[in-house]
Coordinates of C-alpha atoms and ligand atoms in Angstrom, one line a residue:
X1 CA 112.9 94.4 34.8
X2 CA 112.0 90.7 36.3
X3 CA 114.6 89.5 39.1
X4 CA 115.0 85.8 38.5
X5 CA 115.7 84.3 42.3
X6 CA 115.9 81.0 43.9
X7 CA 114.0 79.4 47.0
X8 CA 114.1 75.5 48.2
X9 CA 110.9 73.8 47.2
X10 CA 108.7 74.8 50.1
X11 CA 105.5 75.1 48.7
X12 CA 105.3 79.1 49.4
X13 CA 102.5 80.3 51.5
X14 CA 101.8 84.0 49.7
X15 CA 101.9 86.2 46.9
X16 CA 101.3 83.6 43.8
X17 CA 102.0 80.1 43.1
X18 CA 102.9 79.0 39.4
X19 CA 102.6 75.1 39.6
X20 CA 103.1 72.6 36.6
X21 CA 100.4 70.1 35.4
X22 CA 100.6 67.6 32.7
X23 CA 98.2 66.2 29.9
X24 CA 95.0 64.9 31.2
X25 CA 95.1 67.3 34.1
X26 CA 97.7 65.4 36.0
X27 CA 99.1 67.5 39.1
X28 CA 102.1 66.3 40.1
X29 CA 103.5 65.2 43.6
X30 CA 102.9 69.1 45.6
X31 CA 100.2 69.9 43.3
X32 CA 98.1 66.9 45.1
X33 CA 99.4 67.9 48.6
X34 CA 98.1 71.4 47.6
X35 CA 94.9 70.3 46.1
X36 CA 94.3 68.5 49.7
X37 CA 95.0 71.4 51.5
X38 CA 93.0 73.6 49.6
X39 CA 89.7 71.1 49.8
X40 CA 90.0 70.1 46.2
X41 CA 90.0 73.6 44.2
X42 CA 92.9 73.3 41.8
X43 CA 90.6 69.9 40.8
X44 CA 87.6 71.3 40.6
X45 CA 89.1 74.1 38.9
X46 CA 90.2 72.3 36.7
X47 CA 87.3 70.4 35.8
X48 CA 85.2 73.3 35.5
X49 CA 87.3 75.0 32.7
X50 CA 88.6 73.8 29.2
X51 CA 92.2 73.5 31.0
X52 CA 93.7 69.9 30.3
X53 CA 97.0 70.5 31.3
X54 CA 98.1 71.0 27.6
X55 CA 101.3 72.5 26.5
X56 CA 101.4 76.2 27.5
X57 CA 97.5 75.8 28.7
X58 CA 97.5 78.2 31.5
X59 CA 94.4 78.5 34.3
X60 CA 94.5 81.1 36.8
X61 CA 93.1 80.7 40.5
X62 CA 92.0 83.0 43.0
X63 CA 93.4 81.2 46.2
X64 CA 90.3 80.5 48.9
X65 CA 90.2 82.8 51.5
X66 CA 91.9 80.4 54.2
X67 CA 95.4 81.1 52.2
X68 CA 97.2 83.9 52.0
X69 CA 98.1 82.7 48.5
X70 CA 96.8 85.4 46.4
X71 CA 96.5 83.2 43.0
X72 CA 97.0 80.3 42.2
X73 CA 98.3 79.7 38.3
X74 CA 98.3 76.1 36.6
X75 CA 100.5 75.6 33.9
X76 CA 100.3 72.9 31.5
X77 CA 103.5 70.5 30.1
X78 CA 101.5 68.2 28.0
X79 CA 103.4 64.8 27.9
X80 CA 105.5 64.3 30.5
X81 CA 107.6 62.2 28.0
X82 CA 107.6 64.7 26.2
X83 CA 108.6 67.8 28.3
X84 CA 111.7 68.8 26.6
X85 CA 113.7 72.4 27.4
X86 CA 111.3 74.1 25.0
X87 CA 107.8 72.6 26.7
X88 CA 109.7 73.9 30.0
X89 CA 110.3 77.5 28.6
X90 CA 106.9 77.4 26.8
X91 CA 105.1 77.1 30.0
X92 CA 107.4 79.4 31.9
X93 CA 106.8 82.1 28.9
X94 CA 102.7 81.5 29.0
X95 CA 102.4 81.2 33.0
X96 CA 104.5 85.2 33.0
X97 CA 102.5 86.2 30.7
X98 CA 99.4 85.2 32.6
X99 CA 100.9 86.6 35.4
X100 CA 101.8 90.1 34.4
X101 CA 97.6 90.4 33.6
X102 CA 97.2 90.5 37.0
X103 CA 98.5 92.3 40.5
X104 CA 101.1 90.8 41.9
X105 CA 104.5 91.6 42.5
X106 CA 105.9 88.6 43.4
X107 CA 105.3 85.0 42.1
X108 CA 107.0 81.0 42.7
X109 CA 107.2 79.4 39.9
X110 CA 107.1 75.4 41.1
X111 CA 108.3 72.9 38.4
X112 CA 106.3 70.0 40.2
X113 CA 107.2 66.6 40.4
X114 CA 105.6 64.8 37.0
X115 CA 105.9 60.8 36.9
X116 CA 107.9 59.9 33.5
X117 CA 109.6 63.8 33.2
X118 CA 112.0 63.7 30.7
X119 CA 114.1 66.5 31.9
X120 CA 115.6 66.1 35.6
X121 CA 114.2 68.7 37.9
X122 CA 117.2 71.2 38.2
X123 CA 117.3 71.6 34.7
X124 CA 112.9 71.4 33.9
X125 CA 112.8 74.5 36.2
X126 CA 115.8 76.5 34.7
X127 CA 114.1 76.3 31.6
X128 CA 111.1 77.5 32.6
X129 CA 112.9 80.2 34.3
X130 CA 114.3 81.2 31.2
X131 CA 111.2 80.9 29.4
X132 CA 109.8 83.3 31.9
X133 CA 112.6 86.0 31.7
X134 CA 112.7 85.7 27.7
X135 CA 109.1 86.4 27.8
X136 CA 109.2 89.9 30.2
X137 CA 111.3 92.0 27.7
X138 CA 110.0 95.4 27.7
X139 CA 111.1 97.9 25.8
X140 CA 109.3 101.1 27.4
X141 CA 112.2 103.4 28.0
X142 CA 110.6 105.8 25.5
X143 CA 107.5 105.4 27.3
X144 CA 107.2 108.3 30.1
X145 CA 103.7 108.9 30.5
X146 CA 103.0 105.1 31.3
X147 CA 100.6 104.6 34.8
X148 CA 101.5 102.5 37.2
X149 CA 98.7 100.1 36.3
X150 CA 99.9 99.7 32.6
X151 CA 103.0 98.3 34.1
X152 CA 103.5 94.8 34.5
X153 CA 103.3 94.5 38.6
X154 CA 105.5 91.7 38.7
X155 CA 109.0 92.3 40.1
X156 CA 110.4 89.2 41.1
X157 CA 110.1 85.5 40.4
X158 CA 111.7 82.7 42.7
X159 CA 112.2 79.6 41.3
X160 CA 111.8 76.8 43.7
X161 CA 113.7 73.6 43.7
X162 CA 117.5 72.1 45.1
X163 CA 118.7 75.6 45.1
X164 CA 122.3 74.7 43.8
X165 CA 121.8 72.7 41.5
X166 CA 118.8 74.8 39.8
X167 CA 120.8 77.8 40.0
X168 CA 123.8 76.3 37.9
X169 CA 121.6 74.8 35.1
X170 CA 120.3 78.3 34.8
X171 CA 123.6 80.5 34.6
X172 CA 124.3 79.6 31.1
X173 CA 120.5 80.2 30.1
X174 CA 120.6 83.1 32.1
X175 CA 123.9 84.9 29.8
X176 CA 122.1 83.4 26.8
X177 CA 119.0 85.6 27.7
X178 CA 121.2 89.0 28.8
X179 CA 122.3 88.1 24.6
X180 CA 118.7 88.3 23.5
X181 CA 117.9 91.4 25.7
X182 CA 120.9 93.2 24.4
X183 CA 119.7 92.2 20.8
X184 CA 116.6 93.2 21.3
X185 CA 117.1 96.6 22.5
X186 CA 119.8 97.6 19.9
X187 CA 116.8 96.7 17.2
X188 CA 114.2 98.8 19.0
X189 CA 116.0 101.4 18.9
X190 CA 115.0 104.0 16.5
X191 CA 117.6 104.8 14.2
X192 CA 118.3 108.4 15.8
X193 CA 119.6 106.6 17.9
X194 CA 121.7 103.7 16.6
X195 CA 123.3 104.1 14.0
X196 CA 127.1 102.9 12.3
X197 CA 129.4 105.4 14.9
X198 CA 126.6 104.4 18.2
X199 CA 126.1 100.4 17.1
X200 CA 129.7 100.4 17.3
X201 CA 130.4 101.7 20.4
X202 CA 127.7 99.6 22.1
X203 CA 129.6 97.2 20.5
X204 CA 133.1 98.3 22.3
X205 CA 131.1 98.4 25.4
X206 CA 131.4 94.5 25.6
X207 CA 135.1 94.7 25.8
X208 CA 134.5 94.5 29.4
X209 CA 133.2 90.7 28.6
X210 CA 136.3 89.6 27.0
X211 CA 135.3 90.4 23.4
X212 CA 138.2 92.0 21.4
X213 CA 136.2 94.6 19.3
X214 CA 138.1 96.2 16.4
X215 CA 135.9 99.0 14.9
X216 CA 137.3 100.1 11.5
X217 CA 136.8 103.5 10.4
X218 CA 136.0 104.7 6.9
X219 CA 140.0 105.8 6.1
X220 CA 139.7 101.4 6.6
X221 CA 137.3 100.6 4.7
X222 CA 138.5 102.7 1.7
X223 CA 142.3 101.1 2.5
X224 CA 140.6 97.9 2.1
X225 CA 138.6 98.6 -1.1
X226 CA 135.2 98.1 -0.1
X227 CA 133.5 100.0 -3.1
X228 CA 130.5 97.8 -2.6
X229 CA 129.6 98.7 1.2
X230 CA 130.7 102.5 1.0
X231 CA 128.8 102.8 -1.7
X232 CA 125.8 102.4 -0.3
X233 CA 126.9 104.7 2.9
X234 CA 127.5 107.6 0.8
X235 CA 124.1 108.9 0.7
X236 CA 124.4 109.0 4.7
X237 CA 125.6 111.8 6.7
X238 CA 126.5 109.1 9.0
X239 CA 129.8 107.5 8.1
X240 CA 129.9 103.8 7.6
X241 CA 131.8 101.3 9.9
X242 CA 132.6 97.6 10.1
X243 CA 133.2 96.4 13.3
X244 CA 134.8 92.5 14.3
X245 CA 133.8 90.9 17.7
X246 CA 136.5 88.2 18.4
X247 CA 135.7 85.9 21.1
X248 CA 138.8 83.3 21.9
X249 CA 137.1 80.6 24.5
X250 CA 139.3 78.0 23.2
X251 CA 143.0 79.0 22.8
X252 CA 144.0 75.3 22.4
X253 CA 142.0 74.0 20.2
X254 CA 143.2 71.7 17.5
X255 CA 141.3 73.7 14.5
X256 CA 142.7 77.3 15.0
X257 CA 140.4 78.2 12.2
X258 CA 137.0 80.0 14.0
X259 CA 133.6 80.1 13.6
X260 CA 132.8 83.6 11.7
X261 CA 129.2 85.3 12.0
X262 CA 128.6 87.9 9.6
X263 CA 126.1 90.7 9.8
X264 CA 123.8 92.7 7.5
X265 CA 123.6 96.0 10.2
X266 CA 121.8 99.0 8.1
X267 CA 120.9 100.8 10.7
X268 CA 117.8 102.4 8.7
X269 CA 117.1 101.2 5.1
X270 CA 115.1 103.9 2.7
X271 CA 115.9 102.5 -0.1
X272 CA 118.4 105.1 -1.4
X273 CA 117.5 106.9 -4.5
X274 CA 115.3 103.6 -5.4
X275 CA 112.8 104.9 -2.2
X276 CA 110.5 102.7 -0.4
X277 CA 107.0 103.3 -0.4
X278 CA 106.3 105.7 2.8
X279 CA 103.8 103.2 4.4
X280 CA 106.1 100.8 7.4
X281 CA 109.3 102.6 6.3
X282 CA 109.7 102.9 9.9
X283 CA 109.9 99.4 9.9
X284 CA 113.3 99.5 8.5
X285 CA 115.3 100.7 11.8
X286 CA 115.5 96.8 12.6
X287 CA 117.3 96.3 8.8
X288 CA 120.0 95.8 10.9
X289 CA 118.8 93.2 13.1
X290 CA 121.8 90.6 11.5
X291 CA 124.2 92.6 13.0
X292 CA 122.4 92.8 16.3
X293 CA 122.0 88.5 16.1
X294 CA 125.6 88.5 15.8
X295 CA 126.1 91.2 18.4
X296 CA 123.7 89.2 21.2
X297 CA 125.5 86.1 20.2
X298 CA 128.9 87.2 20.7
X299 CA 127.6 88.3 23.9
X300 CA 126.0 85.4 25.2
X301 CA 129.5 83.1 24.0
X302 CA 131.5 85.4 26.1
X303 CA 128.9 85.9 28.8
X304 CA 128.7 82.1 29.0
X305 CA 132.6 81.9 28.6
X306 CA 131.9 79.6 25.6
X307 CA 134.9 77.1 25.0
X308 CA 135.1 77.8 21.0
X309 CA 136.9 80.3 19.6
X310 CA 134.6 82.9 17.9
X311 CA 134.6 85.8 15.3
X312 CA 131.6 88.3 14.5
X313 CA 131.6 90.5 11.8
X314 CA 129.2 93.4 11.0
X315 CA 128.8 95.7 8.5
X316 CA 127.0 98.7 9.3
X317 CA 126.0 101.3 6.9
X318 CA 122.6 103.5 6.5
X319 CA 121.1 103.8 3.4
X320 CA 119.8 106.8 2.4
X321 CA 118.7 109.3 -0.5
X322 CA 120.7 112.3 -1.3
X323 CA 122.3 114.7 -3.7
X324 CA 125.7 112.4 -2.8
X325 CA 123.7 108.9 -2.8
X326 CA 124.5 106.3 -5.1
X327 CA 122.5 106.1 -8.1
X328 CA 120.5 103.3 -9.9
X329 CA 122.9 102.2 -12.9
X330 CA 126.5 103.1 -11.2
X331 CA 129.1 100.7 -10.9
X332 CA 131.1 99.6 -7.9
X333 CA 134.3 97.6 -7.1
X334 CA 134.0 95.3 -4.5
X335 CA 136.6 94.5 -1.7
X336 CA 136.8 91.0 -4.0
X337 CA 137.8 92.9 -6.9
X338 CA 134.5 92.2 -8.7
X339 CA 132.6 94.6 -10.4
X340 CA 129.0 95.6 -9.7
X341 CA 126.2 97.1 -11.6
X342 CA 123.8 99.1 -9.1
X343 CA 120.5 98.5 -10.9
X344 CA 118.4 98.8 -7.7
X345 CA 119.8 101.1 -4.2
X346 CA 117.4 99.4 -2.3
X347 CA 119.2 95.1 -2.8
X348 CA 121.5 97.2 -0.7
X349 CA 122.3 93.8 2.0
X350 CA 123.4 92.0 -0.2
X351 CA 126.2 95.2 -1.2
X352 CA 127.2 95.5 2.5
X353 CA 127.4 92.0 2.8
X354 CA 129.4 91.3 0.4
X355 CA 132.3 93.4 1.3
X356 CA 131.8 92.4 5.0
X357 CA 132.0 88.7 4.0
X358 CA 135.1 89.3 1.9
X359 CA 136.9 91.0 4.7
X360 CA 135.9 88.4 7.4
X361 CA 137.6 85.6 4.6
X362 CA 140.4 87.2 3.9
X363 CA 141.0 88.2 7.8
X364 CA 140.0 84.6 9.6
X365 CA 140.4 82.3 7.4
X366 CA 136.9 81.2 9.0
X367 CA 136.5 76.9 9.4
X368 CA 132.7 78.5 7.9
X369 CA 130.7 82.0 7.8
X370 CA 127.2 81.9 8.6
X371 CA 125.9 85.1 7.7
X372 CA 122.9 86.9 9.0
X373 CA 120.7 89.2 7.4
X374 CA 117.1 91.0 6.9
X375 CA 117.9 90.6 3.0
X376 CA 114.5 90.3 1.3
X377 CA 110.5 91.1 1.4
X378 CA 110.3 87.9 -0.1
X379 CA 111.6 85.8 2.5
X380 CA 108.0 86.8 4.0
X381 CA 106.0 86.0 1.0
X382 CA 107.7 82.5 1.0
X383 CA 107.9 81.4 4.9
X384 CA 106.1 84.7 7.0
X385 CA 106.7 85.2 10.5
X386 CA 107.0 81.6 11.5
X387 CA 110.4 80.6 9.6
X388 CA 114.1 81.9 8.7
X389 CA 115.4 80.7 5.4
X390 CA 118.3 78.9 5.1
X391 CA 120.5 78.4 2.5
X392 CA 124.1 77.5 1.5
X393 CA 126.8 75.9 0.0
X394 CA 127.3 72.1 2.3
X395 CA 124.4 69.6 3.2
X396 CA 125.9 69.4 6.5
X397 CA 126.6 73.1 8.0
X398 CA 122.9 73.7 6.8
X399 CA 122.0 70.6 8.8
X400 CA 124.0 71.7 11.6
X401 CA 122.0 75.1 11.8
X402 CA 118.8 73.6 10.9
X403 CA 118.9 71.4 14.4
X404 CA 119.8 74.1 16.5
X405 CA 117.2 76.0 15.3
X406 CA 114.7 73.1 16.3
X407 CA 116.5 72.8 19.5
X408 CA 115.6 76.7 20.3
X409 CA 112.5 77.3 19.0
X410 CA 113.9 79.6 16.3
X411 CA 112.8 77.4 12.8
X412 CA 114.8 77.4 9.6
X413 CA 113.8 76.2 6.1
X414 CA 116.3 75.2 3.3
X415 CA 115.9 76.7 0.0
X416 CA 117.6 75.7 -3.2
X417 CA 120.5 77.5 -4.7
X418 CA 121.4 76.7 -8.7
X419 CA 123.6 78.1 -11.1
X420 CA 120.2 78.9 -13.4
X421 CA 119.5 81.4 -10.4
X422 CA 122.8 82.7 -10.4
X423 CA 122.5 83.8 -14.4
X424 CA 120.2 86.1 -13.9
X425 CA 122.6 88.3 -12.3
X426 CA 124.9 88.7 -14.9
X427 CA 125.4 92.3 -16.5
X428 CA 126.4 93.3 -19.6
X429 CA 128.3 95.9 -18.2
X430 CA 129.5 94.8 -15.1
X431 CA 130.9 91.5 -13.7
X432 CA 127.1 91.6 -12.1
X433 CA 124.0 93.2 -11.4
X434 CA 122.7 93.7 -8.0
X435 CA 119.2 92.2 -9.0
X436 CA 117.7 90.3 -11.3
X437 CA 115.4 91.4 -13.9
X438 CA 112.2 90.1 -12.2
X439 CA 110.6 89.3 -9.0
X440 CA 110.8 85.7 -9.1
X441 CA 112.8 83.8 -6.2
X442 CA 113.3 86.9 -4.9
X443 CA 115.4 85.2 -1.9
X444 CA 117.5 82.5 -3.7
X445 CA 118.6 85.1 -6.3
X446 CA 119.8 87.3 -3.6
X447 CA 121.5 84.3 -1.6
X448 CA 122.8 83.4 -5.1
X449 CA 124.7 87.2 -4.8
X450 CA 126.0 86.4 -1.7
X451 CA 126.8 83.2 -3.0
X452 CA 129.7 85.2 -5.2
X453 CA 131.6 86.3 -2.5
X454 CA 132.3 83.1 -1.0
X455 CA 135.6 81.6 -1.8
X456 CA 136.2 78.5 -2.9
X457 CA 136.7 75.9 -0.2
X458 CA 134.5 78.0 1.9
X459 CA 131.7 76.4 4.1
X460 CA 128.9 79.0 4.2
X461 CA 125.7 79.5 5.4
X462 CA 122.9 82.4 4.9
X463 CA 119.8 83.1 7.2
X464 CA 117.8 85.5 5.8
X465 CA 115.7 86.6 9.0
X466 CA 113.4 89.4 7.4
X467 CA 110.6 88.1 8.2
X468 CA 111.2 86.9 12.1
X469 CA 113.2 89.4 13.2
X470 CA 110.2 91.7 14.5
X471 CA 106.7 90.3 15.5
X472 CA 103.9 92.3 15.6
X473 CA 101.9 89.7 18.2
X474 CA 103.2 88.4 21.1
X475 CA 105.3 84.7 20.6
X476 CA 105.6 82.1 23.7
X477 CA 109.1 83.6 24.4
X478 CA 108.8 87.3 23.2
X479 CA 106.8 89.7 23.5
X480 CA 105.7 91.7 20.0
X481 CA 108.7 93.7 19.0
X482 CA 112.0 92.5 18.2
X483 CA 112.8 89.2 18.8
X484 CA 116.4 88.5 18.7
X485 CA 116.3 86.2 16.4
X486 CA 119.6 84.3 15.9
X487 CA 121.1 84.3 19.5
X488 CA 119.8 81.1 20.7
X489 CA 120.2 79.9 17.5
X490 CA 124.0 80.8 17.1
X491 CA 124.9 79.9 20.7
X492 CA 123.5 77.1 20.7
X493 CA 124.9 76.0 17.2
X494 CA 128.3 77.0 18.7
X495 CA 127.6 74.9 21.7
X496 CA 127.0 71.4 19.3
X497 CA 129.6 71.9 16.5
X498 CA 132.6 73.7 18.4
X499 CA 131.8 72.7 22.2
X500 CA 129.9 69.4 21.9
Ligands
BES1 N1 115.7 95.5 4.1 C1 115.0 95.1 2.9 C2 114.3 93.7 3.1 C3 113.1 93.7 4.0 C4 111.9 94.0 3.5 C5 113.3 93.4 5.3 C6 110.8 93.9 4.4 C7 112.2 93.4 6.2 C8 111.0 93.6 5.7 C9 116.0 94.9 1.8 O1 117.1 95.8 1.8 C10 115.3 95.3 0.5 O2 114.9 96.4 0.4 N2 115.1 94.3 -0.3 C11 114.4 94.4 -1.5 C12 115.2 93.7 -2.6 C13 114.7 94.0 -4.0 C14 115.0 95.5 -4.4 C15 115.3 93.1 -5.0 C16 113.1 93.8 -1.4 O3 112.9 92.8 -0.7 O4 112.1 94.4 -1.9
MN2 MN1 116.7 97.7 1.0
ZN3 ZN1 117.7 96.5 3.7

C-alpha cells in the first residue's frame, strides 16, 4: 500500500522527482531552477517529445548522471486558469501511474509554482496527493504467486510544500479515499466471501468510527413484512439482512430530518430461477456495489467527522436458484403493503429495494433518499462506462447530485420518468408486475418501480451505477476493477447540501 508523507519544498536531491508543467510546456518557478541546474534537459526533453504540458500528459526522464535523481517525471496541468481539484488529482493519478512502470521505491511529488494557478498551493498539491493514492488501489490479496517485479516498487510518496498547511487540506481527502478503498475492496470481493451475514459485520466493524450500525436479522425482516426483499433471499442458503449505518455529525441542527442513502447490496445476482446466461456471471459479485457506495460513504462522513447528520441503509440479499427459490409468476407483499407479481427473478433490485426504501421512510422520516443501485443492463446500453443515470422525483435534489458528481469526476445523466412508463407495470393480478412486457427503457421503467415506493412528500433520487461500478481499463483515478463509485459523490453532495 502507498504511504502518503509530507516534506517542505526542497527540491529533493534522489530517488524521483514528480514536477508540474502547464500548457505550452510552461515549468513553473523550481522547474526552471531545476532545468538550470540540470543544463537544460527537462527543456530539451520536452521539446524532443509530443509532451506539451497538457492535462494528465505525463514525460518521464532519466536524471543525467551528475544527479543522484533517478528520474525525473513531468506532469502536465493544462491551463493554469484552469487547474481545478480534479486537473490536480488527474495529474497526481497519471504521474503514479507512470511511476509504478518503473523502479523506484520512493518518489516527491512537487506541485510547482504556476503563474495564474487557480487553486492555492496547500490545497493544488493535496489534490494531487489524493489523486495519486486513489490511483494505487490494488486489490492482490488473492494473488500469492506474484514476483516481486510484478509489484508496483513504489512504497512511499512525499508531498512537498508548507507542510502544515498541505497536510490539513489533505486530511479530509485523505478519509474520503480510506471510503473509496473500503468500497472497493468489499466489491472485489468474491461472493464466498461477502455475503448478507459477512457485509454486515464489516459493516459493524465501523462502529469503532462513530457509525451506529443496526443489523436486522431475518426474525426482523419478517416482523416488518418485507415479502418483497425475503423473497428474493429464499433461494439463498445465506440468510438475508438489512443493515442501517447512522452517522449523527450534527446533533444541533435545525432540520432533524437526515439525509438517507439506500443500497441495492445482492451480494451475487444469478438471476434466480430466471438464470443468467453463464458467460460474466461472475460479474455479478459487485451487484452489490450500491450497498458498498453507501457503506464507503458513511465511512468517509464519519472518517471526516462530517457536520450533517446521516443515515445509510442497505439491503443485502443473494439471489439464487433453488428447489426453495422464488418462482417466475408468484406474488409478494411488500413492506408497503403492495402487492407484487414476480414475472422475472432476475429485476430482483428493484424487489430489495423496495422494501429497504420503505423501511428507511418509515424509520427516518428522511429530509430525501438517494438510493444507489446496479439495477439494469440497460443503464450500459444507454450511457456505458462513462455515466451514472440519474433520475427522480425534484428538479433540484437531481441538480444537487448532478453537480457533485461534476465536482468529483464521477458524471451523472438525468433520464425522464412519466406516468406512461409507469403503466407498463401494471398487473392484472397483482397491484404490479416486476417488469414490463418489453425491453424498451429498460432503466426508466425500473426507476419508475422504485418510483412506487416513495411516499408522497418524499424527495428522492436514484443512481443507477451498473454500468460504472467496475471498469475493465484503468480510469485517471482507478485502476480497472471496482471503482467505488458513489463515495466522492455522496460525500461530497453531503458536504454542499447539509455542510455548505
Ligand atoms: N444486476 C442486474 C443488472 C446488471 C446487469 C448490473 C449487468 C451490471 C451489469 C439486475 O439485477 C438485472 O439482472 N437486471 C435485469 C432486469 C431485467 C430482467 C428487466 C437486466 O438488466 O437484464
Ligand atoms: Mn438481476
Ligand atoms: Zn442484480
Amino acid at each position: 500500500m502507498l504511504k502518503i508523507t509530507f516534506v517542505s519544498p526542497a527540491l529533493p536531491t534522489q530517488d524521483a522527482l514528480i514536477l508540474t508543467v502547464t500548457a505550452e510546456r510552461k515549468l513553473g518557478a523550481a522547474g526552471v531552477k531545476l532545468d538550470q541546474k540540470l543544463g537544460g534537459i527537462l527543456s530539451r526533453a520536452m521539446e524532443n517529445s509530443a509532451f506539451k504540458g497538457d492535462k494528465a500528459q505525463t514525460l518521464s526522464i532519466l536524471a543525467p548522471g551528475n544527479s543522484k535523481l533517478s528520474r525525473l517525471v513531468l506532469v502536465g496541468l493544462g491551463d493554469p486558469k484552469e487547474a481545478n481539484d480534479m486537473a490536480l488529482q488527474q495529474a497526481g493519478s497519471a504521474a503514479l501511474a507512470a511511476l509504478q512502470s518503473g523502479k523506484d521505491d520512493h518518489a516527491t511529488l512537487l506541485v510547482d509554482a504556476h503563474k495564474g494557478m487557480a487553486l492555492d498551493a496547500p490545497d493544488a498539491a493535496a489534490q494531487a496527493a489524493f489523486g495519486a493514492r486513489l490511483r494505487s488501489y490494488r486489490f492482490d490479496k488473492y494473488r500469492t504467486k506474484l514476483k516481486p517485479d510484478q509489484k508496483p516498487a513504489l512504497k512511499t510518496l512525499a508531498i512537498a510544500g508548507d507542510v502544515s498547511a498541505v497536510k490539513a487540506a489533505y486530511q479530509t481527502l485523505d478519509k474520503v479515499a480510506d471510503g473509496v478503498f473500503f468500497t472497493r475492496d468489499l466489491v472485489s470481493e468474491p461472493a464466498n466471501v461477502i455475503y448478507p451475514e459477512t457485509l454486515a459485520e464489516q459493516c459493524a466493524g465501523l462502529e469503532k468510527l462513530g457509525l451506529e450500525v443496526e443489523i436486522l436479522v431475518e426474525d426482523k425482516l419478517q416482523e416488518f413484512g418485507m415479502g418483497a426483499l425475503l423473497g428474493v433471499a429464499q433461494g439463498s442458503v445465506r440468510p438475508a439482512r438489512v443493515v442501517t449505518l447512522k452517522w449523527q455529525g450534527d446533533k444541533s441542527a435545525k432540520d432533524k430530518r437526515p439525509v438517507v442513502f439506500v443500497g441495492k447490496g445482492v451480494t451475487f445476482d444469478t438471476g434466480g430461477i430466471s438464470l443468467k446466461p453463464p458467460g460474466g456471471m461472475e460479474e455479478m459479485k459487485w451487484d452489490m456495489a450500491g450497498a458498498g457506495a453507501v457503506i464507503g460513504a458513511m465511512k468517509a462522513l464519519a472518517g471526516r467527522k462530517a457536520k450533517a447528520n446521516v443515515v445509510g441503509v442497505i439491503g443485502l440479499v443473494e439471489n439464487m436458484p433453488s428447489g426453495n427459490a422464488q418462482r417466475p409468476g408468484d406474488i409478494v407483499t411488500s413492506m408497503s403493503g403492495q402487492t407484487i407479481e414476480v414475472i422475472n427473478t432476475d429485476a430482483e433490485g428493484r424487489l430489495v429495494l423496495a422494501d429497504a426504501m420503505w423501511y428507511a421512510q418509515e424509520t427516518f422520516h428522511p429530509r430525501c433518499v438517494i438510493d444507489l443501485a446496479t439495477l439494469t443492463g440497460a443503464i450500459l446500453i444507454a450511457l456505458g462506462h462513462e455515466y451514472a443515470g440519474l433520475f427522480g422525483n425534484d428538479d433540484k435534489l437531481a441538480e444537487h447530485l448532478y453537480k457533485a458528481g461534476e465536482a468529483v469526476g464521477e458524471y451523472l445523466w438525468r433520464f425522464p420518468l412519466h406516468e406512461a412508463f409507469d403503466k407498463s407495470l401494471d398487473s392484472p393480478v397483482a397491484d404490479m408486475r416486476n417488469v414490463s412486457s418489453g425491453r424498451e427503457a429498460g432503466s426508466i421503467v425500473a426507476a419508475q418501480f422504485l418510483q412506487r415506493f416513495v411516499k408522497k412528500g418524499i424527495l428522492w433520487a436514484h443512481l443507477d451505477i451498473a454500468g460504472v461500478a467496475w471498469q475493465n481499463k484503468d480510469r485517471p483515478a482507478s485502476p480497472k476493477g471496482a471503482t467505488g463509485f458513489g463515495v466522492r459523490l455522496l460525500d461530497r453532495f453531503v458536504a454542499d447540501y447539509c455542510e455548505g
